Amino acid sequence: MEFVVEPWHWFVLGILLILSELIIPAFAALWFGIAAIMVCILLWLFPMMGFPTQVITWGILSILCTLLWFKFIKPLSIDKTKAGLSREATIGQVGMVIQTGLEHEQILVRFSLPVLGSDEWHCRCTTPVKVGDRVRVIDILGNDLVVQPHCNS
């Protein structure tokens, strides 16, 4: 009697691999498990697949799932804010002046990525600027950022 691999075998393997991620925190078994479930679906759609073809397909899908994770999905989970970072991370950030003429000769600057938890800051500028000018943070003075006009070169 010859052992025949059925689609449910691949499904069980996939679930076991995914559940093993709870024990092994490497975040790699998840992709092998997802690939096994994909082989289960392929075997259900194409029952004539031989066992060597199934294993090769599982290996290729495992590699593809892992590569896709690192290339497309993982970068989305990286926090791009500068909240909680030190002075050195703040200095050098570039923003755009959105309002001038505030009290105490301040300007309002909007940054594309939040700086120290906020994307808009009251700033003091070393030279006169107009709305729309790009400025770069050069220092932190109390609750204000000190900025200067930013050159693109």
mmCIF file of C-alpha atoms in Angstrom:
data_model
loop_
_atom_site.group_PDB
_atom_site.id
_atom_site.type_symbol
_atom_site.label_atom_id
_atom_site.label_comp_id
_atom_site.label_asym_id
_atom_site.label_seq_id
_atom_site.Cartn_x
_atom_site.Cartn_y
_atom_site.Cartn_z
ATOM 1 C CA MET A 1 0.000 0.000 0.000
ATOM 2 C CA GLU A 2 1.511 3.273 -1.150
ATOM 3 C CA PHE A 3 1.145 6.466 0.920
ATOM 4 C CA VAL A 4 -0.598 9.211 -1.075
ATOM 5 C CA VAL A 5 -0.235 12.824 -0.002
ATOM 6 C CA GLU A 6 -3.656 14.463 0.079
ATOM 7 C CA PRO A 7 -4.385 18.198 0.108
ATOM 8 C CA TRP A 8 -5.377 18.043 3.775
ATOM 9 C CA HIS A 9 -1.875 16.819 4.643
ATOM 10 C CA TRP A 10 -0.450 20.080 3.313
ATOM 11 C CA PHE A 11 -3.175 22.037 5.127
ATOM 12 C CA VAL A 12 -2.317 20.395 8.456
ATOM 13 C CA LEU A 13 1.401 20.996 7.842
ATOM 14 C CA GLY A 14 0.657 24.656 7.070
ATOM 15 C CA ILE A 15 -1.413 25.117 10.228
ATOM 16 C CA LEU A 16 1.269 23.415 12.346
ATOM 17 C CA LEU A 17 3.966 25.658 10.881
ATOM 18 C CA ILE A 18 1.877 28.771 11.458
ATOM 19 C CA LEU A 19 1.139 27.702 15.039
ATOM 20 C CA SER A 20 4.826 26.936 15.620
ATOM 21 C CA GLU A 21 5.389 30.659 15.176
ATOM 22 C CA LEU A 22 3.928 31.037 18.664
ATOM 23 C CA ILE A 23 6.841 29.009 20.039
ATOM 24 C CA ILE A 24 9.601 29.982 17.605
ATOM 25 C CA PRO A 25 9.697 33.799 17.392
ATOM 26 C CA ALA A 26 11.743 33.851 14.183
ATOM 27 C CA PHE A 27 8.795 34.955 12.001
ATOM 28 C CA ALA A 28 9.945 32.547 9.280
ATOM 29 C CA ALA A 29 7.772 29.504 9.947
ATOM 30 C CA LEU A 30 4.716 31.638 9.157
ATOM 31 C CA TRP A 31 5.734 31.963 5.511
ATOM 32 C CA PHE A 32 6.504 28.244 5.214
ATOM 33 C CA GLY A 33 3.055 27.540 6.653
ATOM 34 C CA ILE A 34 1.343 29.912 4.239
ATOM 35 C CA ALA A 35 3.226 28.256 1.362
ATOM 36 C CA ALA A 36 2.053 24.817 2.560
ATOM 37 C CA ILE A 37 -1.550 26.013 2.557
ATOM 38 C CA MET A 38 -1.022 27.367 -0.961
ATOM 39 C CA VAL A 39 0.267 23.923 -2.034
ATOM 40 C CA CYS A 40 -2.860 22.428 -0.433
ATOM 41 C CA ILE A 41 -5.015 24.649 -2.663
ATOM 42 C CA LEU A 42 -2.931 23.867 -5.758
ATOM 43 C CA LEU A 43 -3.104 20.127 -5.060
ATOM 44 C CA TRP A 44 -6.860 20.384 -4.628
ATOM 45 C CA LEU A 45 -7.121 22.211 -7.983
ATOM 46 C CA PHE A 46 -4.600 19.962 -9.756
ATOM 47 C CA PRO A 47 -4.782 16.491 -8.136
ATOM 48 C CA MET A 48 -2.336 15.013 -10.673
ATOM 49 C CA MET A 49 0.642 16.831 -9.060
ATOM 50 C CA GLY A 50 3.320 14.360 -8.027
ATOM 51 C CA PHE A 51 4.976 14.501 -4.614
ATOM 52 C CA PRO A 52 8.315 15.862 -5.931
ATOM 53 C CA THR A 53 6.414 18.636 -7.731
ATOM 54 C CA GLN A 54 4.531 19.436 -4.522
ATOM 55 C CA VAL A 55 7.737 19.710 -2.496
ATOM 56 C CA ILE A 56 9.465 21.865 -5.124
ATOM 57 C CA THR A 57 6.367 24.091 -5.346
ATOM 58 C CA TRP A 58 6.311 24.408 -1.551
ATOM 59 C CA GLY A 59 9.996 25.411 -1.507
ATOM 60 C CA ILE A 60 9.554 28.009 -4.236
ATOM 61 C CA LEU A 61 6.402 29.448 -2.624
ATOM 62 C CA SER A 62 8.140 29.565 0.771
ATOM 63 C CA ILE A 63 11.017 31.564 -0.685
ATOM 64 C CA LEU A 64 8.636 33.859 -2.577
ATOM 65 C CA CYS A 65 6.484 34.516 0.501
ATOM 66 C CA THR A 66 9.558 35.309 2.582
ATOM 67 C CA LEU A 67 11.027 37.612 -0.068
ATOM 68 C CA LEU A 68 7.717 39.404 -0.574
ATOM 69 C CA TRP A 69 7.510 39.949 3.184
ATOM 70 C CA PHE A 70 10.925 41.604 3.371
ATOM 71 C CA LYS A 71 10.509 43.587 0.149
ATOM 72 C CA PHE A 72 6.947 44.929 0.394
ATOM 73 C CA ILE A 73 5.188 44.214 3.681
ATOM 74 C CA LYS A 74 7.834 44.731 6.362
ATOM 75 C CA PRO A 75 8.790 48.260 5.200
ATOM 76 C CA LEU A 76 5.167 49.310 5.758
ATOM 77 C CA SER A 77 5.423 48.450 9.439
ATOM 78 C CA ILE A 78 8.463 50.621 10.134
ATOM 79 C CA ASP A 79 7.588 53.697 12.203
ATOM 80 C CA LYS A 80 8.848 56.678 10.239
ATOM 81 C CA THR A 81 8.149 59.263 12.929
ATOM 82 C CA LYS A 82 10.909 60.857 14.899
ATOM 83 C CA ALA A 83 8.860 60.828 18.135
ATOM 84 C CA GLY A 84 10.933 60.151 21.214
ATOM 85 C CA LEU A 85 14.247 60.467 19.421
ATOM 86 C CA SER A 86 17.081 62.634 20.583
ATOM 87 C CA ARG A 87 18.155 66.088 19.574
ATOM 88 C CA GLU A 88 20.537 64.674 16.972
ATOM 89 C CA ALA A 89 17.665 62.992 15.121
ATOM 90 C CA THR A 90 15.704 66.241 15.012
ATOM 91 C CA ILE A 91 18.479 68.512 13.803
ATOM 92 C CA GLY A 92 18.695 68.449 10.023
ATOM 93 C CA GLN A 93 14.998 67.726 9.414
ATOM 94 C CA VAL A 94 13.541 69.791 6.553
ATOM 95 C CA GLY A 95 10.067 71.329 6.536
ATOM 96 C CA MET A 96 8.023 73.999 4.768
ATOM 97 C CA VAL A 97 6.924 77.346 6.191
ATOM 98 C CA ILE A 98 3.112 77.446 6.278
ATOM 99 C CA GLN A 99 2.577 80.645 8.311
ATOM 100 C CA THR A 100 4.613 83.704 9.198
ATOM 101 C CA GLY A 101 4.047 86.742 11.407
ATOM 102 C CA LEU A 102 3.171 84.873 14.594
ATOM 103 C CA GLU A 103 3.830 86.407 17.999
ATOM 104 C CA HIS A 104 7.428 86.577 19.219
ATOM 105 C CA GLU A 105 8.610 86.551 15.578
ATOM 106 C CA GLN A 106 7.812 82.871 15.197
ATOM 107 C CA ILE A 107 6.851 80.963 12.065
ATOM 108 C CA LEU A 108 4.814 77.791 11.684
ATOM 109 C CA VAL A 109 6.592 74.945 9.877
ATOM 110 C CA ARG A 110 5.091 71.660 8.641
ATOM 111 C CA PHE A 111 7.344 68.611 8.348
ATOM 112 C CA SER A 112 6.604 65.698 5.992
ATOM 113 C CA LEU A 113 7.364 63.238 8.800
ATOM 114 C CA PRO A 114 6.452 64.058 12.394
ATOM 115 C CA VAL A 115 9.318 65.561 14.384
ATOM 116 C CA LEU A 116 9.255 64.782 18.108
ATOM 117 C CA GLY A 117 5.632 63.635 17.775
ATOM 118 C CA SER A 118 4.172 66.545 15.808
ATOM 119 C CA ASP A 119 4.198 67.450 12.125
ATOM 120 C CA GLU A 120 3.713 71.209 12.731
ATOM 121 C CA TRP A 121 6.016 73.294 14.916
ATOM 122 C CA HIS A 122 6.364 76.902 15.985
ATOM 123 C CA CYS A 123 9.887 77.801 14.994
ATOM 124 C CA ARG A 124 12.301 80.668 15.239
ATOM 125 C CA CYS A 125 14.180 81.483 12.073
ATOM 126 C CA THR A 126 17.670 82.949 11.795
ATOM 127 C CA THR A 127 16.719 84.960 8.669
ATOM 128 C CA PRO A 128 13.432 86.255 7.246
ATOM 129 C CA VAL A 129 11.440 83.658 5.270
ATOM 130 C CA LYS A 130 8.118 83.572 3.398
ATOM 131 C CA VAL A 131 5.302 81.043 3.255
ATOM 132 C CA GLY A 132 6.362 78.126 1.047
ATOM 133 C CA ASP A 133 10.085 78.399 1.808
ATOM 134 C CA ARG A 134 11.862 75.226 2.895
ATOM 135 C CA VAL A 135 13.741 75.391 6.182
ATOM 136 C CA ARG A 136 16.092 73.047 8.049
ATOM 137 C CA VAL A 137 16.226 72.535 11.823
ATOM 138 C CA ILE A 138 19.564 73.678 13.255
ATOM 139 C CA ASP A 139 18.811 73.770 17.003
ATOM 140 C CA ILE A 140 16.166 73.289 19.700
ATOM 141 C CA LEU A 141 15.432 76.255 21.951
ATOM 142 C CA GLY A 142 12.985 75.440 24.747
ATOM 143 C CA ASN A 143 9.710 74.426 23.073
ATOM 144 C CA ASP A 144 10.692 75.925 19.720
ATOM 145 C CA LEU A 145 12.829 74.659 16.912
ATOM 146 C CA VAL A 146 15.415 76.998 15.441
ATOM 147 C CA VAL A 147 15.489 76.814 11.654
ATOM 148 C CA GLN A 148 17.319 78.390 8.752
ATOM 149 C CA PRO A 149 16.488 78.499 5.043
ATOM 150 C CA HIS A 150 17.321 75.209 3.344
ATOM 151 C CA CYS A 151 19.383 75.133 0.158
ATOM 152 C CA ASN A 152 18.741 72.192 -2.207
ATOM 153 C CA SER A 153 22.403 71.824 -3.082
#
